Amino acid sequence: MKKYLILMIYFVFYGILQGTTITVDIEGTGDYTSIQEGINASSDGDTVLVYPGRYFENTDLDGKTITLASLEITTGNRDYIHTTIIDGNQTGCCVAVHNGEGEGTTIQGFTLTNGIGFLDGTRRYGGGIYISLSVVSIVNNIIENNVARIGGGIQAGQSIVSFAGTIIRFNQASKWGGGLASWGLYFPLNFSYSNRCNIYDNFAPIGLDFHNSLGTGVSTDVIVDTFTVSDPFGYELYQGDSSYIQNYDDMEFDVLHYKYERVGADLYVSPEGDDCNSGLSFDEPLQTISHAMQIISADAENPRTIFLDEGVYNCQDNNQKFPILMKSYVSIVGESDETTIIDLQDNHSGFMLDINTLPVYEIRNMQIINGSAEISSFPNYILIYIINPLSTSEPVLFENIILRNNDYNWLASIGRTHLTLRNVQLIDNSSNGDTATSAVYYSNFLTSQAPSCSFTVENCKVSGNQPSHFLISSSQAVDFDNLQANIVSSEFSSNTYYNNGSLTYPVTFAIVGREKMTMNIVNCTFANNELTGSYIASAPVSIESGVRAEIMNSIF
């Protein structure tokens, strides 16, 4: 029997390891003790065979068409996948394949973890594996607990990539593609039907598990054994262009199993809850808002609500993940704006993001604090960024919300939808930029075919913000009915605004009406706002040519 095993291993080596085999053993019994040393010593066609151990390395194939593998490749024993670990040690990606590695390049039989991505400029991409301009096969690996800006587990750009038997889980991206992100693909990603992969429980603002950009690349199929949920399009699985226009027409989505079932009911969340609970009442609440949003199912006939118990929701103490990617017809309602607190803990994250074409929901009864959104990053919005919505007859409502002590580039940006802010307080927030940026920016981006929409502000307070402004704008509006802006019983006080010259039109603090729109300001107070810098209009309100405005019972 022993002789048979030796012969079997020999034939496996003969078929797979046709070049020189270089061994790496952290215990010192191989040719080298570090994986990168083995790669450096290899040539095209060689195999770098890694013995079990935890290797704290950020390896780079350096343009070599080689096989990098654990003993799983020679034995078929999957235990070696768990015991042969490339640990990125929070200093870079685990494996980089980005110098034109050719057909035959293989990474097989590892656990890849604790990677933070390949540094390109000031951003990091591909937490576990970074692939660019190469051809590579990813076989029988576990890719988990990695982070990056794009592609928390893997980023594949302008490459030809094959996947088999690989688990991609528990990874996180700050922009898109929590598990896997691809862009500029020459050919669709090749997922094995016979040795299927598993992709689940990853997180990102867009494309929680998988994101494929169609801007300069082709559509791709997704063939896996287990995915997070059924019907993931636009949420866990995203395919679209840079304008967030989604397209799944040419995609084959073939999945055998799902990690979670959708829930067609209201859900309840508490900082003391557990995501293993049913979430169907406060007696058995879920813990994270993101998980509740992920599994809840709603439509126009069956709107749903996620109810938040009192307490502080943050990443450190109760595993929250932000921003929350919204779904149409799913509202989030806290207990009150004093007792339900969303603490973003300066982690460069907004609270919520919406890419729905039909944003219909309510956000009520909560306080959002300590957000810190990066300039030119994504999502650089504390409250919400609604992208490319279609106008609907039903409004989005933000009610009984306090936004306090956030450091932002844009506190909220909303376009082309019916929006109401009611009893919303923007207090003591500050921009992290050196020029004036917006607390709230509302624009309808209208064309001649676009339906009308409205922006209503009722009983709100905007005070102590520095530097920022509250901007209402319309673009290419064809008549006054396209945008109705109603500012009622609201206070704008003690805000400061500085313009360093980057804005070359008359600047005000509070409200700017542009193009053709109707603007009504009723029972409002504007007091003690300070405007400095270039192009300052010395007034809190600007009514530009083409605006139809009425101001009643207001104090300046």
PDB file of N, CA, C and O in Angstrom, residues 384-427:
ATOM      1  N   ILE A 384     -26.494  59.848   3.190  1.00  0.00           N
ATOM      2  CA  ILE A 384     -26.986  59.080   2.046  1.00  0.00           C
ATOM      3  C   ILE A 384     -26.443  59.660   0.755  1.00  0.00           C
ATOM      4  O   ILE A 384     -26.184  60.850   0.648  1.00  0.00           O
ATOM      5  N   TYR A 385     -26.274  58.786  -0.202  1.00  0.00           N
ATOM      6  CA  TYR A 385     -25.967  59.211  -1.559  1.00  0.00           C
ATOM      7  C   TYR A 385     -26.879  58.405  -2.470  1.00  0.00           C
ATOM      8  O   TYR A 385     -26.722  57.198  -2.604  1.00  0.00           O
ATOM      9  N   ILE A 386     -27.857  59.055  -3.053  1.00  0.00           N
ATOM     10  CA  ILE A 386     -28.782  58.374  -3.947  1.00  0.00           C
ATOM     11  C   ILE A 386     -28.299  58.581  -5.379  1.00  0.00           C
ATOM     12  O   ILE A 386     -28.158  59.707  -5.842  1.00  0.00           O
ATOM     13  N   ILE A 387     -28.047  57.484  -6.075  1.00  0.00           N
ATOM     14  CA  ILE A 387     -27.472  57.539  -7.416  1.00  0.00           C
ATOM     15  C   ILE A 387     -28.527  57.189  -8.457  1.00  0.00           C
ATOM     16  O   ILE A 387     -29.189  56.159  -8.376  1.00  0.00           O
ATOM     17  N   ASN A 388     -28.669  58.054  -9.441  1.00  0.00           N
ATOM     18  CA  ASN A 388     -29.503  57.765 -10.615  1.00  0.00           C
ATOM     19  C   ASN A 388     -30.895  57.234 -10.315  1.00  0.00           C
ATOM     20  O   ASN A 388     -31.335  56.251 -10.901  1.00  0.00           O
ATOM     21  N   PRO A 389     -31.636  57.830  -9.389  1.00  0.00           N
ATOM     22  CA  PRO A 389     -32.994  57.332  -9.182  1.00  0.00           C
ATOM     23  C   PRO A 389     -33.935  57.818 -10.273  1.00  0.00           C
ATOM     24  O   PRO A 389     -33.692  58.829 -10.924  1.00  0.00           O
ATOM     25  N   LEU A 390     -35.005  57.088 -10.438  1.00  0.00           N
ATOM     26  CA  LEU A 390     -36.123  57.555 -11.245  1.00  0.00           C
ATOM     27  C   LEU A 390     -37.130  58.195 -10.295  1.00  0.00           C
ATOM     28  O   LEU A 390     -37.358  57.699  -9.198  1.00  0.00           O
ATOM     29  N   SER A 391     -37.715  59.286 -10.704  1.00  0.00           N
ATOM     30  CA  SER A 391     -38.682  59.944  -9.836  1.00  0.00           C
ATOM     31  C   SER A 391     -39.907  59.054  -9.642  1.00  0.00           C
ATOM     32  O   SER A 391     -40.372  58.397 -10.563  1.00  0.00           O
ATOM     33  N   THR A 392     -40.393  59.025  -8.400  1.00  0.00           N
ATOM     34  CA  THR A 392     -41.596  58.259  -8.101  1.00  0.00           C
ATOM     35  C   THR A 392     -42.607  59.186  -7.444  1.00  0.00           C
ATOM     36  O   THR A 392     -42.285  60.272  -6.994  1.00  0.00           O
ATOM     37  N   SER A 393     -43.849  58.746  -7.356  1.00  0.00           N
ATOM     38  CA  SER A 393     -44.878  59.552  -6.714  1.00  0.00           C
ATOM     39  C   SER A 393     -44.781  59.473  -5.202  1.00  0.00           C
ATOM     40  O   SER A 393     -45.386  60.272  -4.492  1.00  0.00           O
ATOM     41  N   GLU A 394     -44.020  58.504  -4.676  1.00  0.00           N
ATOM     42  CA  GLU A 394     -43.876  58.343  -3.232  1.00  0.00           C
ATOM     43  C   GLU A 394     -42.552  58.959  -2.793  1.00  0.00           C
ATOM     44  O   GLU A 394     -41.515  58.731  -3.395  1.00  0.00           O
ATOM     45  N   PRO A 395     -42.551  59.717  -1.697  1.00  0.00           N
ATOM     46  CA  PRO A 395     -41.318  60.391  -1.291  1.00  0.00           C
ATOM     47  C   PRO A 395     -40.407  59.507  -0.449  1.00  0.00           C
ATOM     48  O   PRO A 395     -40.847  58.538   0.173  1.00  0.00           O
ATOM     49  N   VAL A 396     -39.135  59.858  -0.447  1.00  0.00           N
ATOM     50  CA  VAL A 396     -38.221  59.366   0.570  1.00  0.00           C
ATOM     51  C   VAL A 396     -38.337  60.319   1.747  1.00  0.00           C
ATOM     52  O   VAL A 396     -38.306  61.540   1.578  1.00  0.00           O
ATOM     53  N   LEU A 397     -38.484  59.772   2.956  1.00  0.00           N
ATOM     54  CA  LEU A 397     -38.685  60.600   4.140  1.00  0.00           C
ATOM     55  C   LEU A 397     -37.562  60.371   5.140  1.00  0.00           C
ATOM     56  O   LEU A 397     -37.261  59.230   5.507  1.00  0.00           O
ATOM     57  N   PHE A 398     -36.929  61.479   5.564  1.00  0.00           N
ATOM     58  CA  PHE A 398     -36.011  61.458   6.697  1.00  0.00           C
ATOM     59  C   PHE A 398     -36.667  62.275   7.810  1.00  0.00           C
ATOM     60  O   PHE A 398     -36.923  63.469   7.637  1.00  0.00           O
ATOM     61  N   GLU A 399     -36.947  61.625   8.936  1.00  0.00           N
ATOM     62  CA  GLU A 399     -37.714  62.281   9.993  1.00  0.00           C
ATOM     63  C   GLU A 399     -37.107  61.984  11.361  1.00  0.00           C
ATOM     64  O   GLU A 399     -36.687  60.849  11.642  1.00  0.00           O
ATOM     65  N   ASN A 400     -37.070  63.028  12.210  1.00  0.00           N
ATOM     66  CA  ASN A 400     -36.555  62.898  13.573  1.00  0.00           C
ATOM     67  C   ASN A 400     -35.138  62.313  13.566  1.00  0.00           C
ATOM     68  O   ASN A 400     -34.853  61.284  14.193  1.00  0.00           O
ATOM     69  N   ILE A 401     -34.262  63.006  12.868  1.00  0.00           N
ATOM     70  CA  ILE A 401     -32.872  62.573  12.749  1.00  0.00           C
ATOM     71  C   ILE A 401     -31.959  63.711  13.196  1.00  0.00           C
ATOM     72  O   ILE A 401     -32.168  64.873  12.834  1.00  0.00           O
ATOM     73  N   ILE A 402     -30.945  63.371  13.980  1.00  0.00           N
ATOM     74  CA  ILE A 402     -29.903  64.321  14.358  1.00  0.00           C
ATOM     75  C   ILE A 402     -28.600  63.865  13.726  1.00  0.00           C
ATOM     76  O   ILE A 402     -28.190  62.710  13.907  1.00  0.00           O
ATOM     77  N   LEU A 403     -27.961  64.756  12.981  1.00  0.00           N
ATOM     78  CA  LEU A 403     -26.627  64.490  12.455  1.00  0.00           C
ATOM     79  C   LEU A 403     -25.671  65.438  13.164  1.00  0.00           C
ATOM     80  O   LEU A 403     -25.708  66.647  12.946  1.00  0.00           O
ATOM     81  N   ARG A 404     -24.835  64.886  14.013  1.00  0.00           N
ATOM     82  CA  ARG A 404     -24.004  65.710  14.888  1.00  0.00           C
ATOM     83  C   ARG A 404     -22.545  65.240  14.849  1.00  0.00           C
ATOM     84  O   ARG A 404     -22.248  64.036  14.836  1.00  0.00           O
ATOM     85  N   ASN A 405     -21.634  66.206  14.825  1.00  0.00           N
ATOM     86  CA  ASN A 405     -20.207  65.948  14.973  1.00  0.00           C
ATOM     87  C   ASN A 405     -19.668  65.009  13.889  1.00  0.00           C
ATOM     88  O   ASN A 405     -18.855  64.131  14.150  1.00  0.00           O
ATOM     89  N   ASN A 406     -20.136  65.200  12.670  1.00  0.00           N
ATOM     90  CA  ASN A 406     -19.599  64.443  11.547  1.00  0.00           C
ATOM     91  C   ASN A 406     -18.601  65.305  10.769  1.00  0.00           C
ATOM     92  O   ASN A 406     -18.782  66.505  10.621  1.00  0.00           O
ATOM     93  N   ASP A 407     -17.557  64.666  10.278  1.00  0.00           N
ATOM     94  CA  ASP A 407     -16.539  65.342   9.485  1.00  0.00           C
ATOM     95  C   ASP A 407     -16.693  64.827   8.062  1.00  0.00           C
ATOM     96  O   ASP A 407     -16.438  63.659   7.793  1.00  0.00           O
ATOM     97  N   TYR A 408     -17.107  65.667   7.140  1.00  0.00           N
ATOM     98  CA  TYR A 408     -17.614  65.172   5.873  1.00  0.00           C
ATOM     99  C   TYR A 408     -17.123  66.002   4.695  1.00  0.00           C
ATOM    100  O   TYR A 408     -16.632  67.117   4.840  1.00  0.00           O
ATOM    101  N   ASN A 409     -17.277  65.431   3.522  1.00  0.00           N
ATOM    102  CA  ASN A 409     -17.144  66.189   2.287  1.00  0.00           C
ATOM    103  C   ASN A 409     -18.536  66.597   1.822  1.00  0.00           C
ATOM    104  O   ASN A 409     -18.805  67.754   1.542  1.00  0.00           O
ATOM    105  N   TRP A 410     -19.443  65.632   1.742  1.00  0.00           N
ATOM    106  CA  TRP A 410     -20.862  65.901   1.506  1.00  0.00           C
ATOM    107  C   TRP A 410     -21.628  65.149   2.591  1.00  0.00           C
ATOM    108  O   TRP A 410     -21.482  63.944   2.746  1.00  0.00           O
ATOM    109  N   LEU A 411     -22.433  65.859   3.332  1.00  0.00           N
ATOM    110  CA  LEU A 411     -23.183  65.195   4.391  1.00  0.00           C
ATOM    111  C   LEU A 411     -24.316  64.360   3.805  1.00  0.00           C
ATOM    112  O   LEU A 411     -24.603  63.272   4.272  1.00  0.00           O
ATOM    113  N   ALA A 412     -24.945  64.887   2.771  1.00  0.00           N
ATOM    114  CA  ALA A 412     -25.992  64.128   2.091  1.00  0.00           C
ATOM    115  C   ALA A 412     -26.099  64.635   0.665  1.00  0.00           C
ATOM    116  O   ALA A 412     -25.991  65.831   0.417  1.00  0.00           O
ATOM    117  N   SER A 413     -26.296  63.736  -0.274  1.00  0.00           N
ATOM    118  CA  SER A 413     -26.488  64.131  -1.663  1.00  0.00           C
ATOM    119  C   SER A 413     -27.610  63.298  -2.252  1.00  0.00           C
ATOM    120  O   SER A 413     -27.558  62.073  -2.214  1.00  0.00           O
ATOM    121  N   ILE A 414     -28.607  63.963  -2.756  1.00  0.00           N
ATOM    122  CA  ILE A 414     -29.802  63.281  -3.227  1.00  0.00           C
ATOM    123  C   ILE A 414     -30.181  63.853  -4.580  1.00  0.00           C
ATOM    124  O   ILE A 414     -30.176  65.067  -4.771  1.00  0.00           O
ATOM    125  N   GLY A 415     -30.500  63.015  -5.515  1.00  0.00           N
ATOM    126  CA  GLY A 415     -30.860  63.502  -6.833  1.00  0.00           C
ATOM    127  C   GLY A 415     -32.164  62.920  -7.342  1.00  0.00           C
ATOM    128  O   GLY A 415     -32.457  61.752  -7.149  1.00  0.00           O
ATOM    129  N   ARG A 416     -32.942  63.741  -7.965  1.00  0.00           N
ATOM    130  CA  ARG A 416     -34.109  63.363  -8.765  1.00  0.00           C
ATOM    131  C   ARG A 416     -35.053  62.382  -8.089  1.00  0.00           C
ATOM    132  O   ARG A 416     -35.331  61.292  -8.566  1.00  0.00           O
ATOM    133  N   THR A 417     -35.547  62.796  -6.931  1.00  0.00           N
ATOM    134  CA  THR A 417     -36.574  61.999  -6.283  1.00  0.00           C
ATOM    135  C   THR A 417     -37.384  62.924  -5.387  1.00  0.00           C
ATOM    136  O   THR A 417     -36.951  64.015  -5.054  1.00  0.00           O
ATOM    137  N   HIS A 418     -38.566  62.521  -5.003  1.00  0.00           N
ATOM    138  CA  HIS A 418     -39.335  63.268  -4.010  1.00  0.00           C
ATOM    139  C   HIS A 418     -38.701  63.020  -2.640  1.00  0.00           C
ATOM    140  O   HIS A 418     -38.613  61.876  -2.189  1.00  0.00           O
ATOM    141  N   LEU A 419     -38.247  64.073  -1.998  1.00  0.00           N
ATOM    142  CA  LEU A 419     -37.550  63.933  -0.735  1.00  0.00           C
ATOM    143  C   LEU A 419     -38.123  64.901   0.284  1.00  0.00           C
ATOM    144  O   LEU A 419     -38.335  66.081  -0.012  1.00  0.00           O
ATOM    145  N   THR A 420     -38.355  64.407   1.509  1.00  0.00           N
ATOM    146  CA  THR A 420     -38.801  65.253   2.605  1.00  0.00           C
ATOM    147  C   THR A 420     -37.858  65.077   3.790  1.00  0.00           C
ATOM    148  O   THR A 420     -37.609  63.946   4.235  1.00  0.00           O
ATOM    149  N   LEU A 421     -37.343  66.206   4.294  1.00  0.00           N
ATOM    150  CA  LEU A 421     -36.618  66.231   5.560  1.00  0.00           C
ATOM    151  C   LEU A 421     -37.550  66.859   6.591  1.00  0.00           C
ATOM    152  O   LEU A 421     -37.950  68.014   6.432  1.00  0.00           O
ATOM    153  N   ARG A 422     -37.891  66.123   7.626  1.00  0.00           N
ATOM    154  CA  ARG A 422     -38.826  66.618   8.634  1.00  0.00           C
ATOM    155  C   ARG A 422     -38.205  66.404  10.022  1.00  0.00           C
ATOM    156  O   ARG A 422     -37.800  65.283  10.369  1.00  0.00           O
ATOM    157  N   ASN A 423     -38.103  67.496  10.778  1.00  0.00           N
ATOM    158  CA  ASN A 423     -37.493  67.433  12.107  1.00  0.00           C
ATOM    159  C   ASN A 423     -36.083  66.838  12.047  1.00  0.00           C
ATOM    160  O   ASN A 423     -35.715  65.978  12.860  1.00  0.00           O
ATOM    161  N   VAL A 424     -35.322  67.293  11.096  1.00  0.00           N
ATOM    162  CA  VAL A 424     -33.928  66.871  10.955  1.00  0.00           C
ATOM    163  C   VAL A 424     -33.019  67.985  11.449  1.00  0.00           C
ATOM    164  O   VAL A 424     -33.196  69.151  11.086  1.00  0.00           O
ATOM    165  N   GLN A 425     -32.037  67.624  12.276  1.00  0.00           N
ATOM    166  CA  GLN A 425     -31.086  68.596  12.804  1.00  0.00           C
ATOM    167  C   GLN A 425     -29.677  68.265  12.318  1.00  0.00           C
ATOM    168  O   GLN A 425     -29.207  67.141  12.486  1.00  0.00           O
ATOM    169  N   LEU A 426     -29.032  69.252  11.684  1.00  0.00           N
ATOM    170  CA  LEU A 426     -27.637  69.141  11.284  1.00  0.00           C
ATOM    171  C   LEU A 426     -26.855  70.071  12.199  1.00  0.00           C
ATOM    172  O   LEU A 426     -26.864  71.292  12.025  1.00  0.00           O
ATOM    173  N   ILE A 427     -26.185  69.511  13.207  1.00  0.00           N
ATOM    174  CA  ILE A 427     -25.607  70.302  14.287  1.00  0.00           C
ATOM    175  C   ILE A 427     -24.106  70.028  14.420  1.00  0.00           C
ATOM    176  O   ILE A 427     -23.672  68.877  14.548  1.00  0.00           O
TER     177      ILE A 427
END
